[in-house]
Coordinates of C-alpha atoms in Angstrom, one line a residue:
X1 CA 100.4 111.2 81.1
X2 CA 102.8 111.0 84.2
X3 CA 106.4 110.4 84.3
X4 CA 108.5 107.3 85.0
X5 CA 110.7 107.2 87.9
X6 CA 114.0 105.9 86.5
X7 CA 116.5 104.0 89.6
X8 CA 119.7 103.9 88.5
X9 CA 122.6 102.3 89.9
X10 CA 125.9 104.2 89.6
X11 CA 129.5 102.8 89.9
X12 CA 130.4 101.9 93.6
X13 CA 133.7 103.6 92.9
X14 CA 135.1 102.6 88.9
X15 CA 133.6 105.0 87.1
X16 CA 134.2 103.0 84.1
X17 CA 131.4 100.6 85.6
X18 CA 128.4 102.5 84.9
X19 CA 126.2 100.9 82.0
X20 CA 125.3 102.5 79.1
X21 CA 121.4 102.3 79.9
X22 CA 121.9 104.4 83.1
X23 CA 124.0 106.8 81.3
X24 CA 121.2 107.2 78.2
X25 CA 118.9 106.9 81.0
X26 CA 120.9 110.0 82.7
X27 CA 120.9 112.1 79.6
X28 CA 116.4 111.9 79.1
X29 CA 115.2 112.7 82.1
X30 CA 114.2 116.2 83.3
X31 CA 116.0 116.1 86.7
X32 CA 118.5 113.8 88.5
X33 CA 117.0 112.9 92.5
X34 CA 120.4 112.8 94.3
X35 CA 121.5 111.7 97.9
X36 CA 124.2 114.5 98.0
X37 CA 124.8 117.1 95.8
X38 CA 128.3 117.3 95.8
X39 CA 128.5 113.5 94.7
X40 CA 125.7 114.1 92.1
X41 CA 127.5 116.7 90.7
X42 CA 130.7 114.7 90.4
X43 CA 128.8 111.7 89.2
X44 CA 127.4 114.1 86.5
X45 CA 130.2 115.8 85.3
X46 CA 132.6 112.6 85.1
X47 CA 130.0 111.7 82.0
X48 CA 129.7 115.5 80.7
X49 CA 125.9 115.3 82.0
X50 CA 124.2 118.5 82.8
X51 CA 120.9 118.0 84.6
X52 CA 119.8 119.6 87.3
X53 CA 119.4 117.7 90.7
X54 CA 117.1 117.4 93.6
X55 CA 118.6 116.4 96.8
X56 CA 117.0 113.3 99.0
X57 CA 117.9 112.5 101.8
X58 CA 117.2 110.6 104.9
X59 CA 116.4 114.0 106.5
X60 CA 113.7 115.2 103.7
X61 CA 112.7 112.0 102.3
X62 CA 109.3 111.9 103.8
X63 CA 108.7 116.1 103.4
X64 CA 109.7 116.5 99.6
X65 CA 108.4 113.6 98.0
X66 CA 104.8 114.4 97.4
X67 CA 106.1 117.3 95.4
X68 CA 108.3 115.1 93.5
X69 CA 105.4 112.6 93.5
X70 CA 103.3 115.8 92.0
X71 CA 105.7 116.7 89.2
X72 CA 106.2 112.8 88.1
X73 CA 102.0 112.8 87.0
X74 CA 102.2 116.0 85.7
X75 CA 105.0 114.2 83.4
X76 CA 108.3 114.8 84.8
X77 CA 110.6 112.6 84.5
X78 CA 113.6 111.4 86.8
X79 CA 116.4 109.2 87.5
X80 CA 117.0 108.3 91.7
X81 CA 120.7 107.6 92.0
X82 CA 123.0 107.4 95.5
X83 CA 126.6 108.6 96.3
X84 CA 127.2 104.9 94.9
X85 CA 125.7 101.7 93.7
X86 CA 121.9 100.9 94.1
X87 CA 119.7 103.4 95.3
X88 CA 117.2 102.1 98.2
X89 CA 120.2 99.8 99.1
X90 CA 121.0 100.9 102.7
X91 CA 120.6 104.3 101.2
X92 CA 117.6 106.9 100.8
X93 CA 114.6 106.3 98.3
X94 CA 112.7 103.5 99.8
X95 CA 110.0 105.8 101.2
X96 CA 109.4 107.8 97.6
X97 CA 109.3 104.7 95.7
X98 CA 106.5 103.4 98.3
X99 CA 104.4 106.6 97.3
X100 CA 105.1 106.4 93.3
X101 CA 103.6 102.4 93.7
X102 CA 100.6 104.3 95.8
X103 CA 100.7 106.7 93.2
X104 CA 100.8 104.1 90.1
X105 CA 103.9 106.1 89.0
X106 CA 106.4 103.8 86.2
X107 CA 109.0 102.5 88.0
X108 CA 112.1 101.3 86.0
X109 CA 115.3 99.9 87.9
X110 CA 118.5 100.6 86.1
X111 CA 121.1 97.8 87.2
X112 CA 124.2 97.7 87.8
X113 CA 127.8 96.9 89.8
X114 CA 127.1 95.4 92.8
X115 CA 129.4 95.4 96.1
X116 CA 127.8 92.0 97.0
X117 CA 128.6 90.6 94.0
X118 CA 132.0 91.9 93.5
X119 CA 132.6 90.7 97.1
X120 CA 131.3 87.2 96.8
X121 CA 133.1 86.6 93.5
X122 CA 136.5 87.1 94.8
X123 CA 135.4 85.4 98.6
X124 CA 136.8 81.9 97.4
X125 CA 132.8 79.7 98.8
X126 CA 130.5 78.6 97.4
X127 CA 127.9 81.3 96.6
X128 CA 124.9 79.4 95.0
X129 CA 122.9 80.5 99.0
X130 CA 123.6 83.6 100.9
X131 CA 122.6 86.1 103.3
X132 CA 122.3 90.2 103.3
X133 CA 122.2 91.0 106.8
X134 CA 123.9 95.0 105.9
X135 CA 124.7 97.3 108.9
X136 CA 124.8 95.3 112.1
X137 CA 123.9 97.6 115.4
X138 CA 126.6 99.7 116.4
X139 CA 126.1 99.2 120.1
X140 CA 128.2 95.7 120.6
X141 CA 125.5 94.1 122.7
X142 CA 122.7 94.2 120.1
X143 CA 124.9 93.5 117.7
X144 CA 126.1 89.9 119.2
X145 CA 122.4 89.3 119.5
X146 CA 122.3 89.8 116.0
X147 CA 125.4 87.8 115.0
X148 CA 124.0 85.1 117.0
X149 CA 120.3 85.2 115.0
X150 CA 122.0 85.0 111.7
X151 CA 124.4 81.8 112.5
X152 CA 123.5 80.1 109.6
X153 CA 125.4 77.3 107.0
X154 CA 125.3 79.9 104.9
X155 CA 128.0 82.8 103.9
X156 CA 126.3 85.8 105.4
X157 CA 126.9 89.3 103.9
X158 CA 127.6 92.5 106.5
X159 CA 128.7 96.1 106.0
X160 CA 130.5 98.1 108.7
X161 CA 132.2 101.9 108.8
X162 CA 136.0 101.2 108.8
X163 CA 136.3 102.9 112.3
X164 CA 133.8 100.1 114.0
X165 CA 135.5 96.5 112.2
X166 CA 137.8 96.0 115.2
X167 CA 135.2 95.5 117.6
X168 CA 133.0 94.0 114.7
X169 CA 136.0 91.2 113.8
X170 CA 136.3 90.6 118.1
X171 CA 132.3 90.6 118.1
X172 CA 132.3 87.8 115.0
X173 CA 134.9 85.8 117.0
X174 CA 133.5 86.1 120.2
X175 CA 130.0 84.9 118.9
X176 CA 130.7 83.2 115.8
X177 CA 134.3 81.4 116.8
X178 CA 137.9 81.7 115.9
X179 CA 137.4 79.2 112.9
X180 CA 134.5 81.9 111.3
X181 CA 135.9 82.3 107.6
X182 CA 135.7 86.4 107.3
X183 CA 136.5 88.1 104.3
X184 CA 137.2 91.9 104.5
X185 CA 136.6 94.1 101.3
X186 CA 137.4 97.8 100.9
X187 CA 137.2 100.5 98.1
X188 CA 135.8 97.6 96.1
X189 CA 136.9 98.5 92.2
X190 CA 138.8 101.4 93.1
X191 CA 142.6 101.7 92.8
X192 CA 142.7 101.8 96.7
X193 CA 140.7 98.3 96.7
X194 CA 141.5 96.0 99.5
X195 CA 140.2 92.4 99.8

C-alpha cells in the first residue's frame, strides 16, 4: 500500500500558530521534506520533534523527486513543509505534488496561518473579492506592465523583498496613481510585525 504525502503549513513566524493536526501530522510520518534544513530543524525542535528530513529545493526539485515518489508507494510516509506558511505557495513542492497526482499518491493538505489572510484582516476594505498576483518582476519595466494588467476594482495582493518596495511603492504610484490605497505588512505575527 503506498504512503500519503502529508502538506503542512507551518507558522509564518508565531510559532504558537501551528495547528494541532500538523503537529500530530509531524510526529507519524517517517520523514519531514524540508525547503532548508536549518529552518526544518528549527521548526522541529521548537515542538521537540525528531524526524529526519529531506531537503527540496528549487535546485533539486525536479532530480530527487522520483526517489521520494519511489519511497511514498513503497509506503513511506511524509509531511512537505517550507521555511514558513503553505508549501507550494511561492515556494518549492509544486513539481513533486504534480508527480504524486501522476503517481495516484494520497495527498492531504494540512492548513493553516495565512499571510493573505492575516494581511487582509487588518487592511481596513472590503475583502469579500481579491486578487493574488505574489512576486511582481523585479526588473521595473515588466513589472509596470504587470501593475497595469492587474488594475482591477478589486484589492489586489503582492509580495516584494524589503530591499525592492521603494521602487515597488514609486512603480504603484507611477502606474496605479497617488490615490492607490497600499497597505504594507511585515514580520506578519511576529514581535517585529509591522502593518
Amino acid at each position: 500500500m503506498s504512503g500519503t504525502l502529508y502538506i503542512v503549513s507551518t507558522p509564518i513566524g508565531n510559532y504558537g500558530d501551528i495547528t494541532l493536526r500538523a503537529l500530530n501530522i509531524l510526529k507519524i510520518v517517517d520523514e519531514v521534506i524540508c525547503e532548508e534544513f536549518k529552518e526544518g530543524r528549527r521548526l522541529l525542535k521548537q515542538y521537540e520533534i525528531d524526524k529526519p528530513l529531506r531537503r527540496l529545493s528549487e535546485h533539486n526539485e525536479k532530480k530527487d523527486s522520483p526517489q521520494i515518489i519511489k519511497e511514498l508507494k513503497e509506503g513511506k510516509n511524509f509531511a512537505l513543509i517550507t521555511d514558513c506558511g503553505t508549501p507550494v505557495f511561492a515556494d518549492t513542492g509544486n513539481y513533486l505534488i504534480k508527480e504524486a497526482i501522476s503517481s495516484k499518491i494520497k495527498l492531504v493538505p494540512v492548513p493553516g496561518a495565512s499571510s493573505i489572510m492575516t494581511a487582509l484582516v487588518v487592511a481596513g476594505i472590503p475583502i469579500d473579492k481579491f486578487i493574488y498576483y505574489g512576486f511582481l518582476s523585479p526588473k521595473s519595466d515588466i513589472r509596470k506592465k504587470e501593475l497595469l494588467s492587474i488594475k482591477r476594482e478589486f484589492p489586489v495582493i503582492l509580495m516584494d523583498t524589503p530591499y525592492r518596495l521603494f521602487t515597488l511603492l514609486k512603480d504603484i504610484m507611477d502606474i496605479l496613481g497617488r490615490e492607490t490605497y497600499v497597505i504594507l505588512c511585515m514580520d506578519l505575527t511576529t514581535d517585529t510585525e509591522e502593518i
